[in-house]
Amino acid sequence: MDNKAMEIVKKSRMVSRPTTLEFIEQIFTDFIELHGDRHFADDKAMVGGIAMLENQPVTVIGVQKGHTIEENVKRSFGSPNPEGYRKQLRLMKQAEKFHRPVILFVNTSGAYCGVGAEERGQGEAIARNLIEMAGLKVPIISIFIGEGGSGGALALALADKVWMLDNGMYAVLSPEGFASILWRSPERSADAAELMKLTAPDLLKNGVIEEMIPEAKEGLAENLEYTTAILKEMLVSQLQQLQALSTEQLLEQRYQRFRKYGEFTE
Amino acid sequence: MKLFKKKNYIRINPPEAVSVPMEETPSIPDGLWVKCKHCDKTIYTKEINEYKICPNCGYHFRLTAKERIALICDEGSFEEWDTDMKAKNPMQYPDYDKIIQKAQQKTELNDAVVTGCCKIGGYDTVLAVMDSHFMMASMGSVVGEKITRAIERGTKKKLPVIIFTASGGARMQEGIISLMQMAKTSSALQRHAGAGLLYVSVMTDPTTGGVSASFASLGDIILSEPGATIGFAGRRVIEGTINEKLPDEFQTAEFQLEHGFLDKIVPRTELKNTLIQILKLHCQKEACENG
Ligand SMILES: [Zn+2]
């Protein structure tokens, strides 16, 4: 039996849910996709490139899922390997060189778990993105368009602003994983989903995200334009504000944004 | 107990790779005899000195933070920071306070990391030591905050930072806030690095999950001990995905060295000297001010 939180988790994972490339197509013009991490491979679970947002060039990167089994196999079901995160890093450093803001689309249940991923340093790849993003001298905005799980999502979300669609989610791990690891009862995943406060309204309240982006009543896939029109306007105005800051101010704000997380007594 | 007055220890050859299931804590219990989990040999506890290495096979038992500090710091030089910091319950996870209390009683620690400053071979250093006996050293708010503060103090005092990592991953009972600790600690390291300061990560058994995907993997120099388990995803998760059993050496320090993710595997008996050597190559004794 599903509760509200689990319903949102399921919506966030729907195969019909629009993917990063569809968002890019709707929001930006002149998109050129760039491939490869220059070390090992081109991870098709991570897409990225350069595009115009109204009148300014921006770097856009995101986790790409598919709408069919075939495409999802090609995209590793939206779970990037280390080379995906390294492609992301390469494109972010390229953005920094050319003073382009970075816009990231997050939609992953987590980083890929596999032998190759371990051999090529999945942990190192995520860690490297975190430290590099902490110092990246251009504005970064992350948008959770679907699922967000674990360090594999955080590697795209050490940003100046983190936004989420109405039916997005973000958690330390999947509610199924949470229920099976902590309670040894995967069937209690709905209870876990509720407890974990992984929905956009909960995350907004806890200060994990800054904005919620509405989805059309008839559904995100049914009316993507409704959402992308709002999102585009928000991006333009938010980037204006972030670009008005000095590099020092920008990095200090980003530092303080993450510095505040933690609940303890002393 | 006088540590390191003379090199009175026995050289032990680097043992073969081992892998220990995560839920077992292969520490040495009290008693006259213990069984080594690696070679199964029964050992007289008096044969195991402060290094806690199996005299038969060279297996490195897990140390407590206290034991590690005694091995690494110059005698009496360790000054602990943030001693009273304790976890709250950000997600209102049922019985989290009881789980924490139990771990506190078991370990006599407030949470899974001890931080402070010390001298190592005379060099002033910021030191953080994670303790796997406390909830498998999972990273929640307290671990993240103490490590972040330690790094920030290192940056402010222009001191090198050494972190002995050990962790099963994120403190899931704290939910999304535990994930944010990865971002917080990595951001602090970015500033420490930006100040041109040295950070040495020593990955001890086990270093996995979110800790492996943040500060543990960001050392200028990354060391480990023989046989330590190091990896991002859990072995069983991967075995479940690929539907086959993985070889024993998968996700060991030796595996990580082979794949280019470690600088050096150092037996515990040589670790302090190796750290002194690294500090000597980066710091001047008088330049590292204490205070
Ligand atoms: Zn043994």
mmCIF file with all atom_site columns, N, CA, C and O in Angstrom, chain B residues 103-139:
data_model
loop_
_atom_site.group_PDB
_atom_site.id
_atom_site.type_symbol
_atom_site.label_atom_id
_atom_site.label_alt_id
_atom_site.label_comp_id
_atom_site.label_asym_id
_atom_site.label_entity_id
_atom_site.label_seq_id
_atom_site.pdbx_PDB_ins_code
_atom_site.Cartn_x
_atom_site.Cartn_y
_atom_site.Cartn_z
_atom_site.occupancy
_atom_site.B_iso_or_equiv
_atom_site.pdbx_formal_charge
_atom_site.auth_seq_id
_atom_site.auth_comp_id
_atom_site.auth_asym_id
_atom_site.auth_atom_id
_atom_site.pdbx_PDB_model_num
ATOM 1   N N  . ALA B 1 103 ? 26.006 2.452  21.105 1.00 0.00 ? 103 ALA B N  1
ATOM 2   C CA . ALA B 1 103 ? 27.329 2.564  20.483 1.00 0.00 ? 103 ALA B CA 1
ATOM 3   C C  . ALA B 1 103 ? 28.267 3.364  21.378 1.00 0.00 ? 103 ALA B C  1
ATOM 4   O O  . ALA B 1 103 ? 29.462 3.063  21.488 1.00 0.00 ? 103 ALA B O  1
ATOM 5   N N  . GLN B 1 104 ? 27.727 4.382  22.029 1.00 0.00 ? 104 GLN B N  1
ATOM 6   C CA . GLN B 1 104 ? 28.552 5.198  22.926 1.00 0.00 ? 104 GLN B CA 1
ATOM 7   C C  . GLN B 1 104 ? 29.051 4.383  24.113 1.00 0.00 ? 104 GLN B C  1
ATOM 8   O O  . GLN B 1 104 ? 30.210 4.492  24.514 1.00 0.00 ? 104 GLN B O  1
ATOM 9   N N  . GLN B 1 105 ? 28.149 3.550  24.661 1.00 0.00 ? 105 GLN B N  1
ATOM 10  C CA . GLN B 1 105 ? 28.555 2.716  25.793 1.00 0.00 ? 105 GLN B CA 1
ATOM 11  C C  . GLN B 1 105 ? 29.597 1.692  25.376 1.00 0.00 ? 105 GLN B C  1
ATOM 12  O O  . GLN B 1 105 ? 30.572 1.449  26.083 1.00 0.00 ? 105 GLN B O  1
ATOM 13  N N  . LYS B 1 106 ? 29.396 1.122  24.197 1.00 0.00 ? 106 LYS B N  1
ATOM 14  C CA . LYS B 1 106 ? 30.295 0.076  23.706 1.00 0.00 ? 106 LYS B CA 1
ATOM 15  C C  . LYS B 1 106 ? 31.700 0.627  23.449 1.00 0.00 ? 106 LYS B C  1
ATOM 16  O O  . LYS B 1 106 ? 32.703 -0.024 23.725 1.00 0.00 ? 106 LYS B O  1
ATOM 17  N N  . THR B 1 107 ? 31.767 1.840  22.909 1.00 0.00 ? 107 THR B N  1
ATOM 18  C CA . THR B 1 107 ? 33.054 2.353  22.434 1.00 0.00 ? 107 THR B CA 1
ATOM 19  C C  . THR B 1 107 ? 33.680 3.414  23.336 1.00 0.00 ? 107 THR B C  1
ATOM 20  O O  . THR B 1 107 ? 34.841 3.755  23.161 1.00 0.00 ? 107 THR B O  1
ATOM 21  N N  . GLU B 1 108 ? 32.866 3.955  24.260 1.00 0.00 ? 108 GLU B N  1
ATOM 22  C CA . GLU B 1 108 ? 33.287 5.112  25.055 1.00 0.00 ? 108 GLU B CA 1
ATOM 23  C C  . GLU B 1 108 ? 33.646 6.304  24.168 1.00 0.00 ? 108 GLU B C  1
ATOM 24  O O  . GLU B 1 108 ? 34.496 7.133  24.511 1.00 0.00 ? 108 GLU B O  1
ATOM 25  N N  . LEU B 1 109 ? 32.999 6.379  23.026 1.00 0.00 ? 109 LEU B N  1
ATOM 26  C CA . LEU B 1 109 ? 33.143 7.536  22.142 1.00 0.00 ? 109 LEU B CA 1
ATOM 27  C C  . LEU B 1 109 ? 31.766 8.192  22.013 1.00 0.00 ? 109 LEU B C  1
ATOM 28  O O  . LEU B 1 109 ? 30.752 7.546  22.221 1.00 0.00 ? 109 LEU B O  1
ATOM 29  N N  . ASN B 1 110 ? 31.760 9.487  21.626 1.00 0.00 ? 110 ASN B N  1
ATOM 30  C CA . ASN B 1 110 ? 30.475 10.143 21.390 1.00 0.00 ? 110 ASN B CA 1
ATOM 31  C C  . ASN B 1 110 ? 29.944 9.877  19.999 1.00 0.00 ? 110 ASN B C  1
ATOM 32  O O  . ASN B 1 110 ? 28.746 9.886  19.756 1.00 0.00 ? 110 ASN B O  1
ATOM 33  N N  . ASP B 1 111 ? 30.859 9.698  19.055 1.00 0.00 ? 111 ASP B N  1
ATOM 34  C CA . ASP B 1 111 ? 30.463 9.314  17.695 1.00 0.00 ? 111 ASP B CA 1
ATOM 35  C C  . ASP B 1 111 ? 31.691 8.685  17.030 1.00 0.00 ? 111 ASP B C  1
ATOM 36  O O  . ASP B 1 111 ? 32.671 8.370  17.708 1.00 0.00 ? 111 ASP B O  1
ATOM 37  N N  . ALA B 1 112 ? 31.614 8.528  15.692 1.00 0.00 ? 112 ALA B N  1
ATOM 38  C CA . ALA B 1 112 ? 32.559 7.640  15.017 1.00 0.00 ? 112 ALA B CA 1
ATOM 39  C C  . ALA B 1 112 ? 33.879 8.276  14.595 1.00 0.00 ? 112 ALA B C  1
ATOM 40  O O  . ALA B 1 112 ? 34.639 7.652  13.856 1.00 0.00 ? 112 ALA B O  1
ATOM 41  N N  . VAL B 1 113 ? 34.163 9.498  15.049 1.00 0.00 ? 113 VAL B N  1
ATOM 42  C CA . VAL B 1 113 ? 35.462 10.067 14.702 1.00 0.00 ? 113 VAL B CA 1
ATOM 43  C C  . VAL B 1 113 ? 36.045 10.833 15.891 1.00 0.00 ? 113 VAL B C  1
ATOM 44  O O  . VAL B 1 113 ? 35.303 11.420 16.681 1.00 0.00 ? 113 VAL B O  1
ATOM 45  N N  . VAL B 1 114 ? 37.351 10.757 16.018 1.00 0.00 ? 114 VAL B N  1
ATOM 46  C CA . VAL B 1 114 ? 38.082 11.549 17.012 1.00 0.00 ? 114 VAL B CA 1
ATOM 47  C C  . VAL B 1 114 ? 38.973 12.507 16.237 1.00 0.00 ? 114 VAL B C  1
ATOM 48  O O  . VAL B 1 114 ? 39.696 12.086 15.326 1.00 0.00 ? 114 VAL B O  1
ATOM 49  N N  . THR B 1 115 ? 38.890 13.802 16.566 1.00 0.00 ? 115 THR B N  1
ATOM 50  C CA . THR B 1 115 ? 39.701 14.786 15.849 1.00 0.00 ? 115 THR B CA 1
ATOM 51  C C  . THR B 1 115 ? 40.531 15.600 16.836 1.00 0.00 ? 115 THR B C  1
ATOM 52  O O  . THR B 1 115 ? 40.199 15.699 18.014 1.00 0.00 ? 115 THR B O  1
ATOM 53  N N  . GLY B 1 116 ? 41.586 16.185 16.331 1.00 0.00 ? 116 GLY B N  1
ATOM 54  C CA . GLY B 1 116 ? 42.408 17.020 17.188 1.00 0.00 ? 116 GLY B CA 1
ATOM 55  C C  . GLY B 1 116 ? 43.691 17.401 16.500 1.00 0.00 ? 116 GLY B C  1
ATOM 56  O O  . GLY B 1 116 ? 43.852 17.201 15.291 1.00 0.00 ? 116 GLY B O  1
ATOM 57  N N  . CYS B 1 117 ? 44.623 17.967 17.278 1.00 0.00 ? 117 CYS B N  1
ATOM 58  C CA . CYS B 1 117 ? 45.933 18.258 16.713 1.00 0.00 ? 117 CYS B CA 1
ATOM 59  C C  . CYS B 1 117 ? 46.981 17.502 17.528 1.00 0.00 ? 117 CYS B C  1
ATOM 60  O O  . CYS B 1 117 ? 46.739 17.123 18.676 1.00 0.00 ? 117 CYS B O  1
ATOM 61  N N  . CYS B 1 118 ? 48.099 17.273 16.920 1.00 0.00 ? 118 CYS B N  1
ATOM 62  C CA . CYS B 1 118 ? 49.131 16.487 17.582 1.00 0.00 ? 118 CYS B CA 1
ATOM 63  C C  . CYS B 1 118 ? 50.475 16.767 16.921 1.00 0.00 ? 118 CYS B C  1
ATOM 64  O O  . CYS B 1 118 ? 50.558 17.518 15.943 1.00 0.00 ? 118 CYS B O  1
ATOM 65  N N  . LYS B 1 119 ? 51.492 16.173 17.443 1.00 0.00 ? 119 LYS B N  1
ATOM 66  C CA . LYS B 1 119 ? 52.781 16.160 16.773 1.00 0.00 ? 119 LYS B CA 1
ATOM 67  C C  . LYS B 1 119 ? 53.061 14.744 16.296 1.00 0.00 ? 119 LYS B C  1
ATOM 68  O O  . LYS B 1 119 ? 52.787 13.774 17.000 1.00 0.00 ? 119 LYS B O  1
ATOM 69  N N  . ILE B 1 120 ? 53.576 14.656 15.092 1.00 0.00 ? 120 ILE B N  1
ATOM 70  C CA . ILE B 1 120 ? 54.000 13.366 14.555 1.00 0.00 ? 120 ILE B CA 1
ATOM 71  C C  . ILE B 1 120 ? 55.446 13.532 14.124 1.00 0.00 ? 120 ILE B C  1
ATOM 72  O O  . ILE B 1 120 ? 55.725 14.297 13.194 1.00 0.00 ? 120 ILE B O  1
ATOM 73  N N  . GLY B 1 121 ? 56.337 12.887 14.826 1.00 0.00 ? 121 GLY B N  1
ATOM 74  C CA . GLY B 1 121 ? 57.767 13.078 14.560 1.00 0.00 ? 121 GLY B CA 1
ATOM 75  C C  . GLY B 1 121 ? 58.177 14.531 14.734 1.00 0.00 ? 121 GLY B C  1
ATOM 76  O O  . GLY B 1 121 ? 59.082 15.021 14.055 1.00 0.00 ? 121 GLY B O  1
ATOM 77  N N  . GLY B 1 122 ? 57.454 15.234 15.615 1.00 0.00 ? 122 GLY B N  1
ATOM 78  C CA . GLY B 1 122 ? 57.767 16.638 15.862 1.00 0.00 ? 122 GLY B CA 1
ATOM 79  C C  . GLY B 1 122 ? 57.016 17.610 14.965 1.00 0.00 ? 122 GLY B C  1
ATOM 80  O O  . GLY B 1 122 ? 57.049 18.814 15.200 1.00 0.00 ? 122 GLY B O  1
ATOM 81  N N  . TYR B 1 123 ? 56.326 17.101 13.963 1.00 0.00 ? 123 TYR B N  1
ATOM 82  C CA . TYR B 1 123 ? 55.582 17.982 13.059 1.00 0.00 ? 123 TYR B CA 1
ATOM 83  C C  . TYR B 1 123 ? 54.160 18.189 13.567 1.00 0.00 ? 123 TYR B C  1
ATOM 84  O O  . TYR B 1 123 ? 53.446 17.220 13.833 1.00 0.00 ? 123 TYR B O  1
ATOM 85  N N  . ASP B 1 124 ? 53.751 19.448 13.668 1.00 0.00 ? 124 ASP B N  1
ATOM 86  C CA . ASP B 1 124 ? 52.379 19.748 14.070 1.00 0.00 ? 124 ASP B CA 1
ATOM 87  C C  . ASP B 1 124 ? 51.426 19.353 12.958 1.00 0.00 ? 124 ASP B C  1
ATOM 88  O O  . ASP B 1 124 ? 51.618 19.733 11.803 1.00 0.00 ? 124 ASP B O  1
ATOM 89  N N  . THR B 1 125 ? 50.400 18.612 13.325 1.00 0.00 ? 125 THR B N  1
ATOM 90  C CA . THR B 1 125 ? 49.480 18.056 12.334 1.00 0.00 ? 125 THR B CA 1
ATOM 91  C C  . THR B 1 125 ? 48.067 18.031 12.880 1.00 0.00 ? 125 THR B C  1
ATOM 92  O O  . THR B 1 125 ? 47.864 17.812 14.080 1.00 0.00 ? 125 THR B O  1
ATOM 93  N N  . VAL B 1 126 ? 47.110 18.268 12.007 1.00 0.00 ? 126 VAL B N  1
ATOM 94  C CA . VAL B 1 126 ? 45.713 18.031 12.363 1.00 0.00 ? 126 VAL B CA 1
ATOM 95  C C  . VAL B 1 126 ? 45.424 16.561 12.049 1.00 0.00 ? 126 VAL B C  1
ATOM 96  O O  . VAL B 1 126 ? 45.807 16.057 10.991 1.00 0.00 ? 126 VAL B O  1
ATOM 97  N N  . LEU B 1 127 ? 44.769 15.885 12.988 1.00 0.00 ? 127 LEU B N  1
ATOM 98  C CA . LEU B 1 127 ? 44.541 14.458 12.829 1.00 0.00 ? 127 LEU B CA 1
ATOM 99  C C  . LEU B 1 127 ? 43.065 14.117 13.066 1.00 0.00 ? 127 LEU B C  1
ATOM 100 O O  . LEU B 1 127 ? 42.458 14.602 14.022 1.00 0.00 ? 127 LEU B O  1
ATOM 101 N N  . ALA B 1 128 ? 42.505 13.327 12.179 1.00 0.00 ? 128 ALA B N  1
ATOM 102 C CA . ALA B 1 128 ? 41.161 12.793 12.395 1.00 0.00 ? 128 ALA B CA 1
ATOM 103 C C  . ALA B 1 128 ? 41.245 11.279 12.237 1.00 0.00 ? 128 ALA B C  1
ATOM 104 O O  . ALA B 1 128 ? 41.856 10.786 11.288 1.00 0.00 ? 128 ALA B O  1
ATOM 105 N N  . VAL B 1 129 ? 40.658 10.571 13.190 1.00 0.00 ? 129 VAL B N  1
ATOM 106 C CA . VAL B 1 129 ? 40.690 9.113  13.143 1.00 0.00 ? 129 VAL B CA 1
ATOM 107 C C  . VAL B 1 129 ? 39.270 8.576  13.278 1.00 0.00 ? 129 VAL B C  1
ATOM 108 O O  . VAL B 1 129 ? 38.602 8.810  14.288 1.00 0.00 ? 129 VAL B O  1
ATOM 109 N N  . MET B 1 130 ? 38.820 7.876  12.272 1.00 0.00 ? 130 MET B N  1
ATOM 110 C CA . MET B 1 130 ? 37.487 7.277  12.338 1.00 0.00 ? 130 MET B CA 1
ATOM 111 C C  . MET B 1 130 ? 37.582 5.924  13.034 1.00 0.00 ? 130 MET B C  1
ATOM 112 O O  . MET B 1 130 ? 38.600 5.255  12.960 1.00 0.00 ? 130 MET B O  1
ATOM 113 N N  . ASP B 1 131 ? 36.510 5.555  13.714 1.00 0.00 ? 131 ASP B N  1
ATOM 114 C CA . ASP B 1 131 ? 36.518 4.320  14.498 1.00 0.00 ? 131 ASP B CA 1
ATOM 115 C C  . ASP B 1 131 ? 35.357 3.432  14.057 1.00 0.00 ? 131 ASP B C  1
ATOM 116 O O  . ASP B 1 131 ? 34.186 3.733  14.316 1.00 0.00 ? 131 ASP B O  1
ATOM 117 N N  . SER B 1 132 ? 35.702 2.322  13.398 1.00 0.00 ? 132 SER B N  1
ATOM 118 C CA . SER B 1 132 ? 34.674 1.450  12.818 1.00 0.00 ? 132 SER B CA 1
ATOM 119 C C  . SER B 1 132 ? 33.840 0.737  13.876 1.00 0.00 ? 132 SER B C  1
ATOM 120 O O  . SER B 1 132 ? 32.806 0.154  13.560 1.00 0.00 ? 132 SER B O  1
ATOM 121 N N  . HIS B 1 133 ? 34.284 0.780  15.130 1.00 0.00 ? 133 HIS B N  1
ATOM 122 C CA . HIS B 1 133 ? 33.510 0.118  16.180 1.00 0.00 ? 133 HIS B CA 1
ATOM 123 C C  . HIS B 1 133 ? 32.245 0.891  16.533 1.00 0.00 ? 133 HIS B C  1
ATOM 124 O O  . HIS B 1 133 ? 31.353 0.371  17.174 1.00 0.00 ? 133 HIS B O  1
ATOM 125 N N  . PHE B 1 134 ? 32.195 2.163  16.142 1.00 0.00 ? 134 PHE B N  1
ATOM 126 C CA . PHE B 1 134 ? 31.008 2.981  16.404 1.00 0.00 ? 134 PHE B CA 1
ATOM 127 C C  . PHE B 1 134 ? 30.119 2.964  15.164 1.00 0.00 ? 134 PHE B C  1
ATOM 128 O O  . PHE B 1 134 ? 30.390 3.656  14.189 1.00 0.00 ? 134 PHE B O  1
ATOM 129 N N  . MET B 1 135 ? 29.087 2.174  15.184 1.00 0.00 ? 135 MET B N  1
ATOM 130 C CA . MET B 1 135 ? 28.132 2.064  14.067 1.00 0.00 ? 135 MET B CA 1
ATOM 131 C C  . MET B 1 135 ? 28.831 1.974  12.720 1.00 0.00 ? 135 MET B C  1
ATOM 132 O O  . MET B 1 135 ? 28.459 2.643  11.762 1.00 0.00 ? 135 MET B O  1
ATOM 133 N N  . MET B 1 136 ? 29.868 1.145  12.664 1.00 0.00 ? 136 MET B N  1
ATOM 134 C CA . MET B 1 136 ? 30.659 0.953  11.442 1.00 0.00 ? 136 MET B CA 1
ATOM 135 C C  . MET B 1 136 ? 31.121 2.298  10.855 1.00 0.00 ? 136 MET B C  1
ATOM 136 O O  . MET B 1 136 ? 31.302 2.452  9.654  1.00 0.00 ? 136 MET B O  1
ATOM 137 N N  . ALA B 1 137 ? 31.372 3.232  11.775 1.00 0.00 ? 137 ALA B N  1
ATOM 138 C CA . ALA B 1 137 ? 31.884 4.561  11.384 1.00 0.00 ? 137 ALA B CA 1
ATOM 139 C C  . ALA B 1 137 ? 31.084 5.171  10.235 1.00 0.00 ? 137 ALA B C  1
ATOM 140 O O  . ALA B 1 137 ? 31.639 5.802  9.339  1.00 0.00 ? 137 ALA B O  1
ATOM 141 N N  . SER B 1 138 ? 29.785 4.983  10.278 1.00 0.00 ? 138 SER B N  1
ATOM 142 C CA . SER B 1 138 ? 28.963 5.630  9.256  1.00 0.00 ? 138 SER B CA 1
ATOM 143 C C  . SER B 1 138 ? 29.004 7.145  9.474  1.00 0.00 ? 138 SER B C  1
ATOM 144 O O  . SER B 1 138 ? 29.158 7.614  10.601 1.00 0.00 ? 138 SER B O  1
ATOM 145 N N  . MET B 1 139 ? 28.890 7.884  8.376  1.00 0.00 ? 139 MET B N  1
ATOM 146 C CA . MET B 1 139 ? 29.044 9.342  8.462  1.00 0.00 ? 139 MET B CA 1
ATOM 147 C C  . MET B 1 139 ? 27.703 10.033 8.573  1.00 0.00 ? 139 MET B C  1
ATOM 148 O O  . MET B 1 139 ? 26.902 10.028 7.655  1.00 0.00 ? 139 MET B O  1
#
